[in-house]
XYZ file of N, CA and C in Angstrom:
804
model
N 0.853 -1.205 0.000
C 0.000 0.000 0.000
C 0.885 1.250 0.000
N 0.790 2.101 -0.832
C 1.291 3.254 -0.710
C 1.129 4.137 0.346
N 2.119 5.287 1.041
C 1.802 5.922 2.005
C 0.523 6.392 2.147
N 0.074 7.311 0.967
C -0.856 8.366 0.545
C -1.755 7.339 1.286
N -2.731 6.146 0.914
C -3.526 5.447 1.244
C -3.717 5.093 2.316
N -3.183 5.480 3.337
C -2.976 4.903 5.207
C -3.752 6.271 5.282
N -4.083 7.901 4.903
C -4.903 8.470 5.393
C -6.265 8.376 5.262
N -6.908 8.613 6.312
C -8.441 8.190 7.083
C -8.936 9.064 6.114
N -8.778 10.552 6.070
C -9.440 11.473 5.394
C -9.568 10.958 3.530
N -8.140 10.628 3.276
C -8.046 10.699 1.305
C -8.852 8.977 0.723
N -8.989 7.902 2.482
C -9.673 6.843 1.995
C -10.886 7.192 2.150
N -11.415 7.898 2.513
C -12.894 7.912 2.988
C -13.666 9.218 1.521
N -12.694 9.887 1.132
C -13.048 11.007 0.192
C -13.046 9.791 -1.294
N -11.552 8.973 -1.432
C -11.693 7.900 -2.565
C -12.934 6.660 -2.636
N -13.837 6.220 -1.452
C -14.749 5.221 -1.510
C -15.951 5.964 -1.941
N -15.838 7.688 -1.404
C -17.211 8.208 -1.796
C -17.337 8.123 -3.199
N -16.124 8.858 -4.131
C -15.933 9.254 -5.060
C -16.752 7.815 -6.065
N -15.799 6.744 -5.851
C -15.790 5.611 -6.564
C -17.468 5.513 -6.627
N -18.405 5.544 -5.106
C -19.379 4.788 -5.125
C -20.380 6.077 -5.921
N -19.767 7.276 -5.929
C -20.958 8.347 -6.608
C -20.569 8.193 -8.047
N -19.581 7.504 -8.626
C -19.324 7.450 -9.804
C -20.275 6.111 -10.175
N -20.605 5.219 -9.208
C -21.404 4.079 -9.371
C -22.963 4.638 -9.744
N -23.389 5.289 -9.116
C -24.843 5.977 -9.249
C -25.098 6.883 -10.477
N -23.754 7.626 -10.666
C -23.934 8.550 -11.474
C -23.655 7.514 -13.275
N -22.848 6.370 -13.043
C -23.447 5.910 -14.352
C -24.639 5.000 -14.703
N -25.464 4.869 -13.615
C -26.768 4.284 -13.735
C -27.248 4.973 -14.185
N -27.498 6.475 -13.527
C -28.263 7.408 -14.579
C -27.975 7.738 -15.650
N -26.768 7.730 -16.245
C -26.084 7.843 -17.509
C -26.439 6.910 -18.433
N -26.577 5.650 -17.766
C -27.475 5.039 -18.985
C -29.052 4.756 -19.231
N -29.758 5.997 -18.444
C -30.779 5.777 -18.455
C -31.578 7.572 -19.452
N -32.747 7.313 -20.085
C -33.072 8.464 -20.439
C -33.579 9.654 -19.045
N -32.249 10.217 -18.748
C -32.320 10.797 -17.572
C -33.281 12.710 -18.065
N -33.922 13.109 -16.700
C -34.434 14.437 -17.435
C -33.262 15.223 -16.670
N -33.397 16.777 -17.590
C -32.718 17.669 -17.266
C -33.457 18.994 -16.617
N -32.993 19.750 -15.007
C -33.652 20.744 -14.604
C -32.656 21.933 -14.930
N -33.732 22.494 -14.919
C -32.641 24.378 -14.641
C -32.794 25.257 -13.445
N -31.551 24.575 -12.712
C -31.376 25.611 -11.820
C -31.649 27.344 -11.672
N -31.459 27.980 -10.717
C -31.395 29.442 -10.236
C -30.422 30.099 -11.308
N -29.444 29.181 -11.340
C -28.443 30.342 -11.909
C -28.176 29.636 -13.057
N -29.383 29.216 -13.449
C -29.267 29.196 -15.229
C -28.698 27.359 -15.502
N -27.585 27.112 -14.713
C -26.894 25.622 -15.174
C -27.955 24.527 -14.990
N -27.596 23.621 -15.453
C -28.389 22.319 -15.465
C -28.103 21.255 -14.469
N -29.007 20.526 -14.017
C -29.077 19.437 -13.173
C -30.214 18.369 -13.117
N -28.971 17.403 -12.961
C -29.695 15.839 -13.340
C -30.320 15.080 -11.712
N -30.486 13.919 -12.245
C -30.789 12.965 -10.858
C -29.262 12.636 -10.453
N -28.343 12.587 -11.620
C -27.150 12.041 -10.953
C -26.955 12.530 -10.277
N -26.711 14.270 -10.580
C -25.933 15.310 -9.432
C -26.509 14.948 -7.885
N -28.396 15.062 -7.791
C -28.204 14.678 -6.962
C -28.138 12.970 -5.802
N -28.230 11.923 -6.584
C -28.072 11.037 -6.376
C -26.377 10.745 -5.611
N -25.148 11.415 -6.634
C -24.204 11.314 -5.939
C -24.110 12.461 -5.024
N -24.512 13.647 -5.136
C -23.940 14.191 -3.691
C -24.905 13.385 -2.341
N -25.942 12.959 -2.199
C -26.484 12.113 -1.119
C -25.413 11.017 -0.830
N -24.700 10.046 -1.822
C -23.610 9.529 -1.578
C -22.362 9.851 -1.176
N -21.826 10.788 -1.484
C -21.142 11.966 -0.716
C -21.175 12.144 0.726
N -22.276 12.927 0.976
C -22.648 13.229 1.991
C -22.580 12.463 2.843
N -23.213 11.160 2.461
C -23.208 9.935 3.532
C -22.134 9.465 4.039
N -20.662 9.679 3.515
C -19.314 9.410 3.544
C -19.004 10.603 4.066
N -19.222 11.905 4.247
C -18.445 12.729 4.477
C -18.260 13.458 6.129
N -19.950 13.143 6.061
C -20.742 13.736 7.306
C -19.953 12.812 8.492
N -19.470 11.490 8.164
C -19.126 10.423 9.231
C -17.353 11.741 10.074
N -16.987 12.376 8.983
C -15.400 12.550 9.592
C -15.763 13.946 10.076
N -16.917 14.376 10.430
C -17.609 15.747 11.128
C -16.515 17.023 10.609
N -16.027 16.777 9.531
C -15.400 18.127 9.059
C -16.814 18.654 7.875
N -17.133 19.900 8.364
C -17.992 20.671 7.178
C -17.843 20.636 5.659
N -19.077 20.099 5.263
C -19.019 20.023 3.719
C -19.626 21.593 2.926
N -19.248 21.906 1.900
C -19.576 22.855 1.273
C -19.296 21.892 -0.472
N -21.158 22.094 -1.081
C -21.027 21.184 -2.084
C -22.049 21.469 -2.928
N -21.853 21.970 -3.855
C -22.460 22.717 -5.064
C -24.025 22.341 -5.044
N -24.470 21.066 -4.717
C -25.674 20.571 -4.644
C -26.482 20.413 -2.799
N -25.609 21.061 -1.916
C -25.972 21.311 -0.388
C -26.625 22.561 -0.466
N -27.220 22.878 0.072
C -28.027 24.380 0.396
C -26.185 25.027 1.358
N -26.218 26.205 0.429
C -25.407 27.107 1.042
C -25.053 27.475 2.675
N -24.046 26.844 2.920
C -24.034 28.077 4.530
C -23.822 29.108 4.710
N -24.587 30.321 5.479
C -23.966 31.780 5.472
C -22.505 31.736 5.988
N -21.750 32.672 4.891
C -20.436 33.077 5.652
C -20.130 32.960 7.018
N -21.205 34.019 7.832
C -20.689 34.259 9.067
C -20.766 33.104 10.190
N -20.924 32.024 9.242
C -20.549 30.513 9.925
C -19.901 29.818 9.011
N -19.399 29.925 8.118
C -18.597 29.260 7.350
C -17.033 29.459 7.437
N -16.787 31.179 7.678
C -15.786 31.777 7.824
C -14.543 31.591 9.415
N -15.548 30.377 10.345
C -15.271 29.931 11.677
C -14.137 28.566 11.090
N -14.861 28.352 10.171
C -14.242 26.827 9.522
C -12.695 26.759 9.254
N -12.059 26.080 9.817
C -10.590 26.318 9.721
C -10.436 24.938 8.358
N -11.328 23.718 8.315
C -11.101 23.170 8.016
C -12.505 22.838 7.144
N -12.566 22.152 5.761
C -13.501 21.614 5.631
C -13.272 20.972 4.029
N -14.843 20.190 3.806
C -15.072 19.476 2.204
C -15.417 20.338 1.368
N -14.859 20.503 0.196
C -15.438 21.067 -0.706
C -15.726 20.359 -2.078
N -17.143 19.887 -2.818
C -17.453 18.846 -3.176
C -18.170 18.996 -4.416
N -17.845 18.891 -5.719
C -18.817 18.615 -7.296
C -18.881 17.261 -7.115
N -20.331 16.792 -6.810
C -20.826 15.354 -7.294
C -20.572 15.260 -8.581
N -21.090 16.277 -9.645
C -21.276 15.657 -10.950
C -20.247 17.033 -11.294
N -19.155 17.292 -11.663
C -18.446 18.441 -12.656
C -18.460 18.442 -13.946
N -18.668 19.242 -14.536
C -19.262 18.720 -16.041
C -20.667 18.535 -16.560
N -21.571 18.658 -15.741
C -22.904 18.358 -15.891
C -23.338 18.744 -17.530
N -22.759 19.708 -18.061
C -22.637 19.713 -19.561
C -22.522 18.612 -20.200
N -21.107 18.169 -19.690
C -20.471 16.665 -20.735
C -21.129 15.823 -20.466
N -22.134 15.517 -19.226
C -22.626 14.188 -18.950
C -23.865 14.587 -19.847
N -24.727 15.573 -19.915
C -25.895 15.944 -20.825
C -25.707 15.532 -22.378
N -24.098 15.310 -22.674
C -23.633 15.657 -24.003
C -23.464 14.185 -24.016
N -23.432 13.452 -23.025
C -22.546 11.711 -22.938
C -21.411 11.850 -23.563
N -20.729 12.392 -23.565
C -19.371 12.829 -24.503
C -17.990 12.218 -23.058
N -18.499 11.427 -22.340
C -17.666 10.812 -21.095
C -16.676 11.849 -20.034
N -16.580 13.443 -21.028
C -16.018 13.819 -19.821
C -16.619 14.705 -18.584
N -16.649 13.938 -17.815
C -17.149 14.681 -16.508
C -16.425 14.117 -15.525
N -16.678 14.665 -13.958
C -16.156 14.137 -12.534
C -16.512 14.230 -11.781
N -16.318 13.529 -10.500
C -16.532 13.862 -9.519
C -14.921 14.246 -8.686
N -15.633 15.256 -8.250
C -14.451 16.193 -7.241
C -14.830 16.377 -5.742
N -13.876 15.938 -5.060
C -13.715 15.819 -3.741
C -12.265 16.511 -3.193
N -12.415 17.741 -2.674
C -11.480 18.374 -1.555
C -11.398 18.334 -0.256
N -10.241 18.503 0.391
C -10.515 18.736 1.757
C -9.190 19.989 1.802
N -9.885 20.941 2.621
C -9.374 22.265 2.604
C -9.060 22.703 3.841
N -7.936 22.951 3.965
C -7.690 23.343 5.419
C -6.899 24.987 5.513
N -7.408 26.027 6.210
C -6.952 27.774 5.850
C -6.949 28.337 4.314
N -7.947 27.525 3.738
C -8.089 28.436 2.447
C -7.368 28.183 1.382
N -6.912 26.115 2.299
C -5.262 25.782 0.937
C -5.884 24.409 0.166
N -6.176 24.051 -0.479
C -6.387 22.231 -0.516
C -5.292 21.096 -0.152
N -5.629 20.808 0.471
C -4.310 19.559 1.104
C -4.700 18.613 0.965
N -5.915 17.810 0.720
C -5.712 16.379 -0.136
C -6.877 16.730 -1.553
N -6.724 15.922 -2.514
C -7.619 15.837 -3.904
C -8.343 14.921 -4.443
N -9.121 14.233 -4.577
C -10.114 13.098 -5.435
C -10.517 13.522 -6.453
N -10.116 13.191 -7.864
C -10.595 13.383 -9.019
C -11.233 11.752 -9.194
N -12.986 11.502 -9.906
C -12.533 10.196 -10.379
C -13.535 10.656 -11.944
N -13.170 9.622 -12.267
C -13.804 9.955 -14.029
C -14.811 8.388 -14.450
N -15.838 8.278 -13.922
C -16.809 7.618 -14.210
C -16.567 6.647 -15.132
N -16.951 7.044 -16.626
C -16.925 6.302 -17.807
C -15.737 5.712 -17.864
N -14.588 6.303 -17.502
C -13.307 5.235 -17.699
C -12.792 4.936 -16.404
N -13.492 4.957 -15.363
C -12.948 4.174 -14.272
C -11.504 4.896 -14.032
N -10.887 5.819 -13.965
C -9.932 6.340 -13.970
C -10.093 7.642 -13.019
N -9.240 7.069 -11.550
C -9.215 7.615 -10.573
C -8.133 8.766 -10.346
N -7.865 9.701 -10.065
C -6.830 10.710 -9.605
C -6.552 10.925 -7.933
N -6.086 10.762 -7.312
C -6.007 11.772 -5.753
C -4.417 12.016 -5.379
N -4.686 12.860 -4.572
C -3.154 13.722 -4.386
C -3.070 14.228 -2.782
N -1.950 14.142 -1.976
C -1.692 14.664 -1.032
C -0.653 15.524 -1.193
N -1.383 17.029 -0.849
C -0.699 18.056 -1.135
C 1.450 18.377 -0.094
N 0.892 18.126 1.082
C 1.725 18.022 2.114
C 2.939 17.017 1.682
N 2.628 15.917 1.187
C 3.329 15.036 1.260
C 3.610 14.996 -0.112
N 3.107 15.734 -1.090
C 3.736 15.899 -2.904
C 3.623 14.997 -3.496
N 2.772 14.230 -2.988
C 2.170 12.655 -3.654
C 0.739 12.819 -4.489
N 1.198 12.671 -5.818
C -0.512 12.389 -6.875
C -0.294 11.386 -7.962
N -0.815 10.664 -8.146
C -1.341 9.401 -8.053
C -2.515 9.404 -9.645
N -2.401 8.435 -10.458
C -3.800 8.252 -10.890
C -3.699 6.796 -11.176
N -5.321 6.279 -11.137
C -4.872 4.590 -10.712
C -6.451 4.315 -11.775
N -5.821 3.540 -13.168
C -7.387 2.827 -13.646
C -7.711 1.366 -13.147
N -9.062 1.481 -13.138
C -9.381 0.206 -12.207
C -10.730 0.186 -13.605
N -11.397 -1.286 -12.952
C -11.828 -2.182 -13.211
C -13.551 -2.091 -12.802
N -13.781 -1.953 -11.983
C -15.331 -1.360 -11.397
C -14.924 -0.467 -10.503
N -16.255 0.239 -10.346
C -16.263 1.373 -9.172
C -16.647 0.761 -7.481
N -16.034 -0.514 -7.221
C -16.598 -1.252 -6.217
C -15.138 -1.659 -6.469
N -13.679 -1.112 -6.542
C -12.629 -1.462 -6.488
C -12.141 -0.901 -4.753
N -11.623 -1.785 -4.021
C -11.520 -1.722 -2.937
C -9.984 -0.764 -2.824
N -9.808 -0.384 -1.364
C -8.486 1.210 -1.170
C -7.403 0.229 -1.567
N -6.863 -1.274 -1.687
C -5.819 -2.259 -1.768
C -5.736 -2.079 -2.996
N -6.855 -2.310 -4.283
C -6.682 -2.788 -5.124
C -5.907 -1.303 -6.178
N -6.998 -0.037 -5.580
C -6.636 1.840 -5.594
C -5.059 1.562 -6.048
N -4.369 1.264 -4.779
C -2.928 1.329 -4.573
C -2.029 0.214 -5.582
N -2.723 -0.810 -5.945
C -1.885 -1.934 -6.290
C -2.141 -1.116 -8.166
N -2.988 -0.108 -8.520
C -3.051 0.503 -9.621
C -2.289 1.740 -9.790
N -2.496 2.295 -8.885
C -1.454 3.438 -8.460
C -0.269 4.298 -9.604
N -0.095 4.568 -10.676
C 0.861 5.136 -11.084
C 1.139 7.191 -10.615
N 2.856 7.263 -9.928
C 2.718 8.612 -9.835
C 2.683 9.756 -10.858
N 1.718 10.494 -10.780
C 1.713 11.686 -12.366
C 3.041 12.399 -12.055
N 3.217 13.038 -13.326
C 4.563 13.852 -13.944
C 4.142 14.694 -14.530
N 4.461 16.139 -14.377
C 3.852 16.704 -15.370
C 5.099 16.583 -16.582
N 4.538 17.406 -17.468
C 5.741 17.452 -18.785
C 6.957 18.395 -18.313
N 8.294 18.355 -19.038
C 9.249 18.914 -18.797
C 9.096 20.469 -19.715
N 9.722 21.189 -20.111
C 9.154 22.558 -20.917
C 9.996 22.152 -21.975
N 9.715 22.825 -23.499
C 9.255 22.237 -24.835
C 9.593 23.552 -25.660
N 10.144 23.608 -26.848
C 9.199 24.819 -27.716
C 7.639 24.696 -28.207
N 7.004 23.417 -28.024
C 5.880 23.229 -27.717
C 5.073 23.166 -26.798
N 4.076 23.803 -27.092
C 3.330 24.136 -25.529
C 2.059 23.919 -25.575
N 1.430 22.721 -24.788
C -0.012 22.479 -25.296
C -0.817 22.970 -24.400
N -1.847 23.758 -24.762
C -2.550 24.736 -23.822
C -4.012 23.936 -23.752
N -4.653 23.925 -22.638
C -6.254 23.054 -22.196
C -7.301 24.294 -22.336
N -8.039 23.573 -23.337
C -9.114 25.085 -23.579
C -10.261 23.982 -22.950
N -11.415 24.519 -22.627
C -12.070 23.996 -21.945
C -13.606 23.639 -23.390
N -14.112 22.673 -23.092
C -14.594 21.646 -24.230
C -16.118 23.017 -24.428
N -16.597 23.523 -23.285
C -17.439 23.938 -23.777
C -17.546 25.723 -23.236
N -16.301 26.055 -23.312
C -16.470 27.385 -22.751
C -15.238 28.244 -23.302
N -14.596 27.957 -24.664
C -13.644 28.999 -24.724
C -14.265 30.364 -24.859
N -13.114 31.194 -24.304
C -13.327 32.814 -24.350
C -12.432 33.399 -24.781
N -13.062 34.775 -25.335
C -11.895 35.223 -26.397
C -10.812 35.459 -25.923
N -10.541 35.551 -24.395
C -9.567 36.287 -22.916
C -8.376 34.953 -23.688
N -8.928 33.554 -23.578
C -8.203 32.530 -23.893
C -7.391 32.207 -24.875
N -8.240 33.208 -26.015
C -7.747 32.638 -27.200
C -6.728 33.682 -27.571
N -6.705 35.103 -27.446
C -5.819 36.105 -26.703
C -4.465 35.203 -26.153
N -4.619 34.708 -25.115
C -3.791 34.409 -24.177
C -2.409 33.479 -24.985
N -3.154 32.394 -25.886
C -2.823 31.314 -26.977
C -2.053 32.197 -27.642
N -2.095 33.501 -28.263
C -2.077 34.096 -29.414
C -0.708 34.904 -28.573
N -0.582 35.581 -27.445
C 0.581 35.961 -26.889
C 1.904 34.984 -26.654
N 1.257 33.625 -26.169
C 2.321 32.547 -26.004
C 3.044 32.164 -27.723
N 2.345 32.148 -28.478
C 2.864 31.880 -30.061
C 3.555 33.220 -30.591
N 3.223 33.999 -30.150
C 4.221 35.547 -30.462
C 5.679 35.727 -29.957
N 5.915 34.229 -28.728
C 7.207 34.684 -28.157
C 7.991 33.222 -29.006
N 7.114 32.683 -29.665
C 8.136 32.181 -30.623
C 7.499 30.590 -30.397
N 6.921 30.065 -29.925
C 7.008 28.415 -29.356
C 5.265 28.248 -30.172
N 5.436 26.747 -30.820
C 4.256 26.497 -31.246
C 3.781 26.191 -30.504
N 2.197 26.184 -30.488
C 0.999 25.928 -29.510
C -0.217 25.293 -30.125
N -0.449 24.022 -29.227
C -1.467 23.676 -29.773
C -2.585 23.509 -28.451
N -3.873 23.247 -28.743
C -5.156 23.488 -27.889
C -5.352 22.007 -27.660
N -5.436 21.696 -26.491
C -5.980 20.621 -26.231
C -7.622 20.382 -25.781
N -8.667 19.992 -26.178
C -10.073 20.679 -25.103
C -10.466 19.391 -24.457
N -10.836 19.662 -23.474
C -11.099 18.594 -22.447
C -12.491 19.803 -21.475
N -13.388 18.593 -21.153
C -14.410 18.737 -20.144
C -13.875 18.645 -18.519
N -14.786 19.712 -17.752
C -14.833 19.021 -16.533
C -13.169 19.512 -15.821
N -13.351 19.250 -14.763
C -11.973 19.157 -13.430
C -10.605 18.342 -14.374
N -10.959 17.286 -15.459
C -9.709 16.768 -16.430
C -9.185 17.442 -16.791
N -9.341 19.241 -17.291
C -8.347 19.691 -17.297
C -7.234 20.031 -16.517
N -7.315 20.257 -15.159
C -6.048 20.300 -14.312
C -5.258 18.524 -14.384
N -6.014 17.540 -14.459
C -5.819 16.356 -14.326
C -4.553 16.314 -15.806
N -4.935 16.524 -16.697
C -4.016 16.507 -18.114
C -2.649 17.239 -17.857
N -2.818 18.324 -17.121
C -1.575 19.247 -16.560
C -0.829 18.197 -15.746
N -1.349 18.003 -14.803
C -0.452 17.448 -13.696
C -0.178 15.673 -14.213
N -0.673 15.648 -15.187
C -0.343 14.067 -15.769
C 0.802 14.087 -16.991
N 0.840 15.545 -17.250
C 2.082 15.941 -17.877
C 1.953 15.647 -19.626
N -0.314 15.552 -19.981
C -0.282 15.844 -21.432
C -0.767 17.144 -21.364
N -0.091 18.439 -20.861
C -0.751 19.927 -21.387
C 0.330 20.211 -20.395
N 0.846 21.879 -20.900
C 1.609 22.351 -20.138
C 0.898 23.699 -19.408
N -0.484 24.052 -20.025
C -0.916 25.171 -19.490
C -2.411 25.070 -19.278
N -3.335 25.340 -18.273
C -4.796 25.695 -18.110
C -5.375 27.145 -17.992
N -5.444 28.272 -18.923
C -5.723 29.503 -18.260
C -7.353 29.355 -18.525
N -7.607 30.069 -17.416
C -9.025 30.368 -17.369
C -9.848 31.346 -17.018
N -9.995 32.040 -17.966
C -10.680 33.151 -18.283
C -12.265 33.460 -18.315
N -12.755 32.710 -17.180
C -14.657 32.135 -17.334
C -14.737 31.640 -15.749
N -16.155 32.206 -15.500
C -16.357 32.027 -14.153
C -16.311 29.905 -13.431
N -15.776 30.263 -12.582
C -15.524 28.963 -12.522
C -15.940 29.250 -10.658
N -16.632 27.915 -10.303
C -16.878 28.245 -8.574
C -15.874 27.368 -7.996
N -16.073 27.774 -6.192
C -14.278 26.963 -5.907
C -15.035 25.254 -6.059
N -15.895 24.706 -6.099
C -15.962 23.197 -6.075
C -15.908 22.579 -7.658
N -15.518 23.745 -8.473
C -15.128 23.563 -9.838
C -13.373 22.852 -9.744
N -12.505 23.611 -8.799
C -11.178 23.896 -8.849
C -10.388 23.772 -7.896
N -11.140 22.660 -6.598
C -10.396 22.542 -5.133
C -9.306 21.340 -5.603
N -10.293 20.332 -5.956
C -9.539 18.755 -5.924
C -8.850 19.065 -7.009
N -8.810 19.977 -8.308
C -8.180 20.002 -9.296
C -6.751 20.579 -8.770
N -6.927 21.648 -8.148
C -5.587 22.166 -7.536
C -4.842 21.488 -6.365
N -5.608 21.004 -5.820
C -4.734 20.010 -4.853
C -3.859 18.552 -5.616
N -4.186 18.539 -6.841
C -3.558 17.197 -7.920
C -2.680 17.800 -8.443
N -3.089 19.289 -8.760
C -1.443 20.485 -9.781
C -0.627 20.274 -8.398
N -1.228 20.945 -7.182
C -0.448 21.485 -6.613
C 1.061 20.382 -5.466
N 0.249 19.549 -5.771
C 0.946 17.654 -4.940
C 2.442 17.756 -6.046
N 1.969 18.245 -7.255
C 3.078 17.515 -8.154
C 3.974 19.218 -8.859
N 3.702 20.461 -7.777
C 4.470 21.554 -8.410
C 3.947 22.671 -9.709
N 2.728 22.242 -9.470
C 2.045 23.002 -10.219
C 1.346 23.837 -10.290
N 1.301 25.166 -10.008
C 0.549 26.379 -9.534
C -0.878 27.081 -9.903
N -1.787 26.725 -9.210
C -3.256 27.675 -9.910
C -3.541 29.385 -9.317
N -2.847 30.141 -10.054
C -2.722 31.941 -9.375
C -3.787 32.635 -9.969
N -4.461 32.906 -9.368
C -5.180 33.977 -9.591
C -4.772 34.884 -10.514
N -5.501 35.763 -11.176
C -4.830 36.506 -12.309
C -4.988 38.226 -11.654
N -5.696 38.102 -10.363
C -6.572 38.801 -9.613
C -5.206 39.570 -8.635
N -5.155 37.988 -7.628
C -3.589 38.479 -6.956
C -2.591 38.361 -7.200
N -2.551 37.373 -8.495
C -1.020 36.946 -8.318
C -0.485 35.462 -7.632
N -1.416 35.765 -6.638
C -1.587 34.244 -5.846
C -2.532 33.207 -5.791
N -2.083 31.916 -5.283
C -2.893 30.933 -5.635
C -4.153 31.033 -5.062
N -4.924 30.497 -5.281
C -6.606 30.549 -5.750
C -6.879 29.996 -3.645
N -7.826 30.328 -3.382
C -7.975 30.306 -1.871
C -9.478 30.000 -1.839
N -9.914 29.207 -0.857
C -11.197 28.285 -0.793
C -11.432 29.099 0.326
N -13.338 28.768 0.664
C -13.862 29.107 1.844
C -14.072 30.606 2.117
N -13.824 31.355 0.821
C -13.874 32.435 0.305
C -15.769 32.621 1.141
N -15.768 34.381 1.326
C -17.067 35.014 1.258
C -17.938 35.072 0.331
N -17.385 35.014 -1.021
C -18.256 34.703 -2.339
C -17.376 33.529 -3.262
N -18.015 32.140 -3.135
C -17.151 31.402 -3.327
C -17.151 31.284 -4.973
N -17.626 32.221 -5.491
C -16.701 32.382 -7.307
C -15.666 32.747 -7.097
N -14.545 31.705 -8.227
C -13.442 32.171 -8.442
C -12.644 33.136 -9.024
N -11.759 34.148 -8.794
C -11.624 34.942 -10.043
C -10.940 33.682 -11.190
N -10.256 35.167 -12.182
C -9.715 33.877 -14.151
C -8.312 33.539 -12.839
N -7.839 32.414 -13.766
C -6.606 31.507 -13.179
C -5.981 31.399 -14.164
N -4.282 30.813 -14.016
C -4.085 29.963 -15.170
C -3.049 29.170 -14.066
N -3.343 27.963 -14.586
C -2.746 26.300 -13.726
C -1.484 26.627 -14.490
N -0.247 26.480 -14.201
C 1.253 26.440 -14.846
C 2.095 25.837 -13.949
N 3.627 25.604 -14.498
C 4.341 25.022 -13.406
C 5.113 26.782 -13.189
């Protein structure tokens, strides 16, 4: 068993993950309906089918969840929280509408506003991610069913790398949201001389492609909320990979008073 896997917190965040990825492709193969939320996005039975699975795993380690599909807590009790979950049952709810396979489930645990462990898992291909930030350990492990036990996690286990630097530079545009800020951004990196090509990927997989070392850049120029970008940055950030704000300068901070993110770009 690998170190990473002896923690209570990153096994208990990896069994949720696995078993909401179990629910969420039942509904995937079913003619599922689609609602419209408050703020316009869409939501399925999966979303909430796996955050109830979630929840049921999370609530046991009495650290506070904050999770895109929970009814909001006011700040002036949230802001007490030194520690807590921050949680997308379904990320991507686009790509799963589209069945186009990329979506995730994302699982953080956040401690002063930093992410210190990560759960990425990816449903359709059984292809798990998690990362311990502290200890610079990330991990992605394909398995076999989503009823793959924390032994079998580890005995799959390969550690990510990101890429080394290139006159090629492959930049992650996001599958259903480029902006012109982005394509700008593309267009400055090819002016200093290095070809560039676009990679597009759905969902939290784009930080996952960075820190797995097929993309060297994620900028993001489009509102993104922090349970879009906790577990994603805790997988860059395990393996040296930075998500800064374009705002401060500095890396992106959870548990925020208005938990939209400002634009980012993931780099080493």
């Amino acid at each position: 068993m690998i170190n990473i896997l002896e923690n209570k917190n990153i096994m208990t965040a990896i069994k949720a993950s696995l078993d909401a990825g179990k629910v969420i492709m039942q509904v995937y193969d079913t003619s599922f309906n689609v609602e419209i939320k408050d703020d316009k996005s869409p939501l399925t039975e999966a979303d909430k089918k796996a955050n109830e699975v979630i929840n049921s795993y999370l609530i046991d380690t009495e650290i506070p969840i904050i999770s895109e599909e929970n009814k909001q807590i006011d700040y002036s009790i949230r802001k007490n929280w030194d520690t807590c979950w921050i949680v997308d049952p379904v990320d991507g709810t686009k790509e799963f509408i589209k069945r186009n396979g990329e979506f995730t489930v994302n699982i953080a645990l956040v401690e002063s506003g930093r992410p210190i462990l990560g759960v990425i898992y990816v449903p359709t291909i059984k292809r798990l991610y998690f990362a311990n930030v502290e200890e610079k350990h990330a991990y992605s492990a394909d398995l076999t069913s989503h009823d793959s036990s924390i032994d079998t996690v580890g005995a799959n286990a390969k550690p990510l790398k990101p890429k080394t630097s290139s006159n090629s530079v492959e930049v992650v545009g996001s599958r259903s949201h480029m902006s012109q800020e982005t394509l700008d951004f593309v267009e400055n990196i090819r002016s200093s001389g290095k070809e560039v090509s676009i990679v597009s990927k759905g969902s939290s997989l784009k930080f996952c492609i960075v820190a797995e070392g097929k993309a060297d850049v994620y900028p993001r120029f489009a509102p993104t909320m922090e349970w879009d970008t906790a577990a994603g940055q805790a997988i860059c950030n395990a393996v040296g990979i930075n998500v800064i704000s374009q705002a401060t300068k500095e890396p992106l901070l959870y548990n925020k008073e208005n938990l939209l993110n400002p634009w980012f770009v993931t780099s080493k």
